[in-house]
PDB file of N, CA and C in Angstrom:
ATOM      1  N   MET A1252      73.474 100.542  94.244  1.00 58.00           N
ATOM      2  CA  MET A1252      74.481 101.141  93.373  1.00 58.00           C
ATOM      3  C   MET A1252      75.469 100.049  92.962  1.00 58.00           C
ATOM      4  N   SER A1253      75.776  99.996  91.698  1.00 82.00           N
ATOM      5  CA  SER A1253      76.684  98.963  91.226  1.00 82.00           C
ATOM      6  C   SER A1253      78.117  99.258  91.665  1.00 82.00           C
ATOM      7  N   GLU A1254      78.923  98.242  91.654  1.00 86.00           N
ATOM      8  CA  GLU A1254      80.326  98.392  92.066  1.00 86.00           C
ATOM      9  C   GLU A1254      81.067  99.361  91.152  1.00 86.00           C
ATOM     10  N   CYS A1255      80.765  99.322  89.872  1.00 86.00           N
ATOM     11  CA  CYS A1255      81.421 100.221  88.919  1.00 86.00           C
ATOM     12  C   CYS A1255      81.105 101.683  89.241  1.00 86.00           C
ATOM     13  N   LYS A1256      79.845 101.971  89.563  1.00 83.00           N
ATOM     14  CA  LYS A1256      79.464 103.341  89.906  1.00 83.00           C
ATOM     15  C   LYS A1256      80.164 103.802  91.179  1.00 83.00           C
ATOM     16  N   ARG A1257      80.319 102.904  92.138  1.00 86.00           N
ATOM     17  CA  ARG A1257      81.028 103.251  93.378  1.00 86.00           C
ATOM     18  C   ARG A1257      82.479 103.609  93.096  1.00 86.00           C
ATOM     19  N   VAL A1258      83.109 102.841  92.237  1.00 90.00           N
ATOM     20  CA  VAL A1258      84.512 103.101  91.895  1.00 90.00           C
ATOM     21  C   VAL A1258      84.639 104.451  91.192  1.00 90.00           C
ATOM     22  N   ILE A1259      83.754 104.734  90.264  1.00 88.00           N
ATOM     23  CA  ILE A1259      83.804 106.007  89.543  1.00 88.00           C
ATOM     24  C   ILE A1259      83.494 107.169  90.478  1.00 88.00           C
ATOM     25  N   ALA A1260      82.539 106.999  91.385  1.00 86.00           N
ATOM     26  CA  ALA A1260      82.239 108.054  92.363  1.00 86.00           C
ATOM     27  C   ALA A1260      83.449 108.306  93.253  1.00 86.00           C
ATOM     28  N   HIS A1261      84.142 107.240  93.622  1.00 90.00           N
ATOM     29  CA  HIS A1261      85.352 107.389  94.436  1.00 90.00           C
ATOM     30  C   HIS A1261      86.441 108.130  93.658  1.00 90.00           C
ATOM     31  N   LEU A1262      86.577 107.815  92.392  1.00 91.00           N
ATOM     32  CA  LEU A1262      87.545 108.512  91.545  1.00 91.00           C
ATOM     33  C   LEU A1262      87.226 110.006  91.474  1.00 91.00           C
ATOM     34  N   ASN A1263      85.954 110.338  91.308  1.00 89.00           N
ATOM     35  CA  ASN A1263      85.565 111.748  91.284  1.00 89.00           C
ATOM     36  C   ASN A1263      85.833 112.420  92.631  1.00 89.00           C
ATOM     37  N   ASP A1264      85.632 111.703  93.742  1.00 91.00           N
ATOM     38  CA  ASP A1264      85.957 112.248  95.069  1.00 91.00           C
ATOM     39  C   ASP A1264      87.448 112.552  95.181  1.00 91.00           C
ATOM     40  N   ILE A1265      88.268 111.650  94.685  1.00 93.00           N
ATOM     41  CA  ILE A1265      89.717 111.863  94.722  1.00 93.00           C
ATOM     42  C   ILE A1265      90.089 113.086  93.891  1.00 93.00           C
ATOM     43  N   LEU A1266      89.465 113.239  92.731  1.00 92.00           N
ATOM     44  CA  LEU A1266      89.726 114.412  91.891  1.00 92.00           C
ATOM     45  C   LEU A1266      89.296 115.702  92.582  1.00 92.00           C
ATOM     46  N   GLU A1267      88.176 115.672  93.308  1.00 90.00           N
ATOM     47  CA  GLU A1267      87.727 116.849  94.064  1.00 90.00           C
ATOM     48  C   GLU A1267      88.748 117.235  95.124  1.00 90.00           C
ATOM     49  N   LYS A1268      89.208 116.250  95.873  1.00 91.00           N
ATOM     50  CA  LYS A1268      90.193 116.520  96.924  1.00 91.00           C
ATOM     51  C   LYS A1268      91.479 117.076  96.330  1.00 91.00           C
ATOM     52  N   TRP A1269      91.904 116.509  95.211  1.00 92.00           N
ATOM     53  CA  TRP A1269      93.121 116.988  94.551  1.00 92.00           C
ATOM     54  C   TRP A1269      92.970 118.446  94.133  1.00 92.00           C
ATOM     55  N   ALA A1270      91.845 118.775  93.509  1.00 91.00           N
ATOM     56  CA  ALA A1270      91.624 120.145  93.041  1.00 91.00           C
ATOM     57  C   ALA A1270      91.564 121.119  94.213  1.00 91.00           C
ATOM     58  N   ALA A1271      90.936 120.712  95.308  1.00 90.00           N
ATOM     59  CA  ALA A1271      90.833 121.588  96.481  1.00 90.00           C
ATOM     60  C   ALA A1271      92.211 121.869  97.069  1.00 90.00           C
ATOM     61  N   ARG A1272      93.104 120.907  97.001  1.00 90.00           N
ATOM     62  CA  ARG A1272      94.468 121.123  97.511  1.00 90.00           C
ATOM     63  C   ARG A1272      95.327 121.886  96.511  1.00 90.00           C
ATOM     64  N   LYS A1273      95.150 121.628  95.240  1.00 91.00           N
ATOM     65  CA  LYS A1273      96.026 122.188  94.210  1.00 91.00           C
ATOM     66  C   LYS A1273      95.766 123.667  93.939  1.00 91.00           C
ATOM     67  N   TYR A1274      94.509 124.054  93.851  1.00 90.00           N
ATOM     68  CA  TYR A1274      94.169 125.411  93.438  1.00 90.00           C
ATOM     69  C   TYR A1274      93.744 126.262  94.632  1.00 90.00           C
ATOM     70  N   ARG A1275      94.424 127.374  94.813  1.00 89.00           N
ATOM     71  CA  ARG A1275      94.152 128.261  95.944  1.00 89.00           C
ATOM     72  C   ARG A1275      92.752 128.836  95.940  1.00 89.00           C
ATOM     73  N   ARG A1276      92.205 129.053  94.748  1.00 90.00           N
ATOM     74  CA  ARG A1276      90.897 129.714  94.686  1.00 90.00           C
ATOM     75  C   ARG A1276      89.795 128.892  95.348  1.00 90.00           C
ATOM     76  N   PHE A1277      90.038 127.609  95.559  1.00 87.00           N
ATOM     77  CA  PHE A1277      89.045 126.773  96.233  1.00 87.00           C
ATOM     78  C   PHE A1277      89.206 126.826  97.746  1.00 87.00           C
ATOM     79  N   LYS A1278      90.341 127.281  98.218  1.00 84.00           N
ATOM     80  CA  LYS A1278      90.634 127.410  99.651  1.00 84.00           C
ATOM     81  C   LYS A1278      90.199 126.162 100.420  1.00 84.00           C
ATOM     82  N   ARG A1279      90.566 125.041  99.852  1.00 77.00           N
ATOM     83  CA  ARG A1279      90.255 123.733 100.433  1.00 77.00           C
ATOM     84  C   ARG A1279      88.752 123.457 100.555  1.00 77.00           C
ATOM     85  N   SER A1280      87.975 124.104  99.721  1.00 84.00           N
ATOM     86  CA  SER A1280      86.530 123.906  99.707  1.00 84.00           C
ATOM     87  C   SER A1280      86.178 122.808  98.711  1.00 84.00           C
ATOM     88  N   ARG A1281      85.685 121.707  99.212  1.00 85.00           N
ATOM     89  CA  ARG A1281      85.314 120.606  98.323  1.00 85.00           C
ATOM     90  C   ARG A1281      84.128 120.982  97.442  1.00 85.00           C
ATOM     91  N   ALA A1282      83.227 121.814  97.950  1.00 89.00           N
ATOM     92  CA  ALA A1282      82.062 122.212  97.152  1.00 89.00           C
ATOM     93  C   ALA A1282      82.492 123.026  95.933  1.00 89.00           C
ATOM     94  N   LYS A1283      83.408 123.965  96.130  1.00 91.00           N
ATOM     95  CA  LYS A1283      83.903 124.762  95.004  1.00 91.00           C
ATOM     96  C   LYS A1283      84.669 123.881  94.027  1.00 91.00           C
ATOM     97  N   ALA A1284      85.453 122.961  94.556  1.00 91.00           N
ATOM     98  CA  ALA A1284      86.215 122.049  93.703  1.00 91.00           C
ATOM     99  C   ALA A1284      85.280 121.138  92.914  1.00 91.00           C
ATOM    100  N   ARG A1285      84.208 120.675  93.556  1.00 90.00           N
ATOM    101  CA  ARG A1285      83.235 119.809  92.888  1.00 90.00           C
ATOM    102  C   ARG A1285      82.560 120.551  91.742  1.00 90.00           C
ATOM    103  N   GLU A1286      82.185 121.805  91.968  1.00 92.00           N
ATOM    104  CA  GLU A1286      81.551 122.606  90.925  1.00 92.00           C
ATOM    105  C   GLU A1286      82.507 122.826  89.755  1.00 92.00           C
ATOM    106  N   TRP A1287      83.759 123.137  90.049  1.00 93.00           N
ATOM    107  CA  TRP A1287      84.764 123.330  89.002  1.00 93.00           C
ATOM    108  C   TRP A1287      84.951 122.042  88.197  1.00 93.00           C
ATOM    109  N   LEU A1288      85.027 120.922  88.903  1.00 92.00           N
ATOM    110  CA  LEU A1288      85.221 119.637  88.236  1.00 92.00           C
ATOM    111  C   LEU A1288      84.024 119.303  87.345  1.00 92.00           C
ATOM    112  N   ARG A1289      82.818 119.597  87.809  1.00 92.00           N
ATOM    113  CA  ARG A1289      81.625 119.349  87.008  1.00 92.00           C
ATOM    114  C   ARG A1289      81.637 120.199  85.737  1.00 92.00           C
ATOM    115  N   ARG A1290      81.991 121.476  85.877  1.00 93.00           N
ATOM    116  CA  ARG A1290      82.075 122.349  84.698  1.00 93.00           C
ATOM    117  C   ARG A1290      83.154 121.870  83.731  1.00 93.00           C
ATOM    118  N   MET A1291      84.274 121.423  84.280  1.00 93.00           N
ATOM    119  CA  MET A1291      85.360 120.906  83.446  1.00 93.00           C
ATOM    120  C   MET A1291      84.891 119.663  82.678  1.00 93.00           C
ATOM    121  N   ALA A1292      84.142 118.804  83.335  1.00 92.00           N
ATOM    122  CA  ALA A1292      83.643 117.588  82.695  1.00 92.00           C
ATOM    123  C   ALA A1292      82.657 117.916  81.583  1.00 92.00           C
ATOM    124  N   GLU A1293      81.848 118.951  81.775  1.00 92.00           N
ATOM    125  CA  GLU A1293      80.900 119.342  80.727  1.00 92.00           C
ATOM    126  C   GLU A1293      81.607 120.011  79.555  1.00 92.00           C
ATOM    127  N   ARG A1294      82.646 120.791  79.858  1.00 94.00           N
ATOM    128  CA  ARG A1294      83.362 121.531  78.815  1.00 94.00           C
ATOM    129  C   ARG A1294      84.298 120.626  78.016  1.00 94.00           C
ATOM    130  N   ALA A1295      84.957 119.692  78.687  1.00 94.00           N
ATOM    131  CA  ALA A1295      85.943 118.830  78.014  1.00 94.00           C
ATOM    132  C   ALA A1295      85.787 117.383  78.483  1.00 94.00           C
ATOM    133  N   PRO A1296      84.720 116.719  78.074  1.00 92.00           N
ATOM    134  CA  PRO A1296      84.491 115.352  78.549  1.00 92.00           C
ATOM    135  C   PRO A1296      85.539 114.352  78.081  1.00 92.00           C
ATOM    136  N   GLU A1297      86.307 114.708  77.054  1.00 94.00           N
ATOM    137  CA  GLU A1297      87.324 113.779  76.549  1.00 94.00           C
ATOM    138  C   GLU A1297      88.533 113.669  77.476  1.00 94.00           C
ATOM    139  N   MET A1298      88.588 114.479  78.525  1.00 93.00           N
ATOM    140  CA  MET A1298      89.734 114.430  79.442  1.00 93.00           C
ATOM    141  C   MET A1298      89.812 113.099  80.189  1.00 93.00           C
ATOM    142  N   LEU A1299      88.675 112.583  80.593  1.00 91.00           N
ATOM    143  CA  LEU A1299      88.634 111.303  81.298  1.00 91.00           C
ATOM    144  C   LEU A1299      87.611 110.394  80.622  1.00 91.00           C
ATOM    145  N   TYR A1300      87.934 109.131  80.550  1.00 91.00           N
ATOM    146  CA  TYR A1300      87.100 108.201  79.798  1.00 91.00           C
ATOM    147  C   TYR A1300      85.682 108.114  80.352  1.00 91.00           C
ATOM    148  N   HIS A1301      85.537 108.051  81.671  1.00 88.00           N
ATOM    149  CA  HIS A1301      84.191 107.899  82.218  1.00 88.00           C
ATOM    150  C   HIS A1301      83.341 109.152  81.991  1.00 88.00           C
ATOM    151  N   TRP A1302      83.978 110.291  81.756  1.00 88.00           N
ATOM    152  CA  TRP A1302      83.218 111.488  81.397  1.00 88.00           C
ATOM    153  C   TRP A1302      82.662 111.352  79.989  1.00 88.00           C
ATOM    154  N   THR A1303      83.401 110.718  79.090  1.00 89.00           N
ATOM    155  CA  THR A1303      82.896 110.529  77.726  1.00 89.00           C
ATOM    156  C   THR A1303      81.686 109.606  77.715  1.00 89.00           C
ATOM    157  N   LEU A1304      81.595 108.730  78.708  1.00 85.00           N
ATOM    158  CA  LEU A1304      80.450 107.829  78.824  1.00 85.00           C
ATOM    159  C   LEU A1304      79.252 108.515  79.461  1.00 85.00           C
ATOM    160  N   GLY A1305      79.443 109.740  79.944  1.00 82.00           N
ATOM    161  CA  GLY A1305      78.347 110.490  80.545  1.00 82.00           C
ATOM    162  C   GLY A1305      78.289 110.412  82.052  1.00 82.00           C
ATOM    163  N   VAL A1306      79.288 109.809  82.675  1.00 82.00           N
ATOM    164  CA  VAL A1306      79.326 109.710  84.133  1.00 82.00           C
ATOM    165  C   VAL A1306      80.091 110.917  84.652  1.00 82.00           C
ATOM    166  N   LEU A1307      79.359 112.007  84.897  1.00 82.00           N
ATOM    167  CA  LEU A1307      79.965 113.262  85.312  1.00 82.00           C
ATOM    168  C   LEU A1307      79.941 113.389  86.832  1.00 82.00           C
ATOM    169  N   PRO A1308      80.786 114.253  87.379  1.00 84.00           N
ATOM    170  CA  PRO A1308      80.757 114.488  88.827  1.00 84.00           C
ATOM    171  C   PRO A1308      79.404 115.046  89.243  1.00 84.00           C
ATOM    172  N   SER A1309      78.964 114.668  90.433  1.00 77.00           N
ATOM    173  CA  SER A1309      77.671 115.148  90.914  1.00 77.00           C
ATOM    174  C   SER A1309      77.763 116.606  91.330  1.00 77.00           C
ATOM    175  N   ALA A1310      76.642 117.278  91.293  1.00 64.00           N
ATOM    176  CA  ALA A1310      76.611 118.699  91.644  1.00 64.00           C
ATOM    177  C   ALA A1310      76.486 118.899  93.145  1.00 64.00           C
ATOM    178  N   GLY A1311      76.155 117.886  93.880  1.00 58.00           N
ATOM    179  CA  GLY A1311      75.970 118.103  95.307  1.00 58.00           C
ATOM    180  C   GLY A1311      76.059 116.886  96.140  1.00 58.00           C
TER     181      GLY A1311
END
């Protein structure tokens, strides 16, 4: 795995943790937060630059 992919994967991990803490509906569930983040990336890829490049959060 390239260094760039590792950095982007780490960024997505940080976003998952943030969402799990911020939104009650996830009840600190990283899996639910990851799914929400993936749907958000598909619906609005312009929110983050690496999403526009097609580097979306993993589903699992």
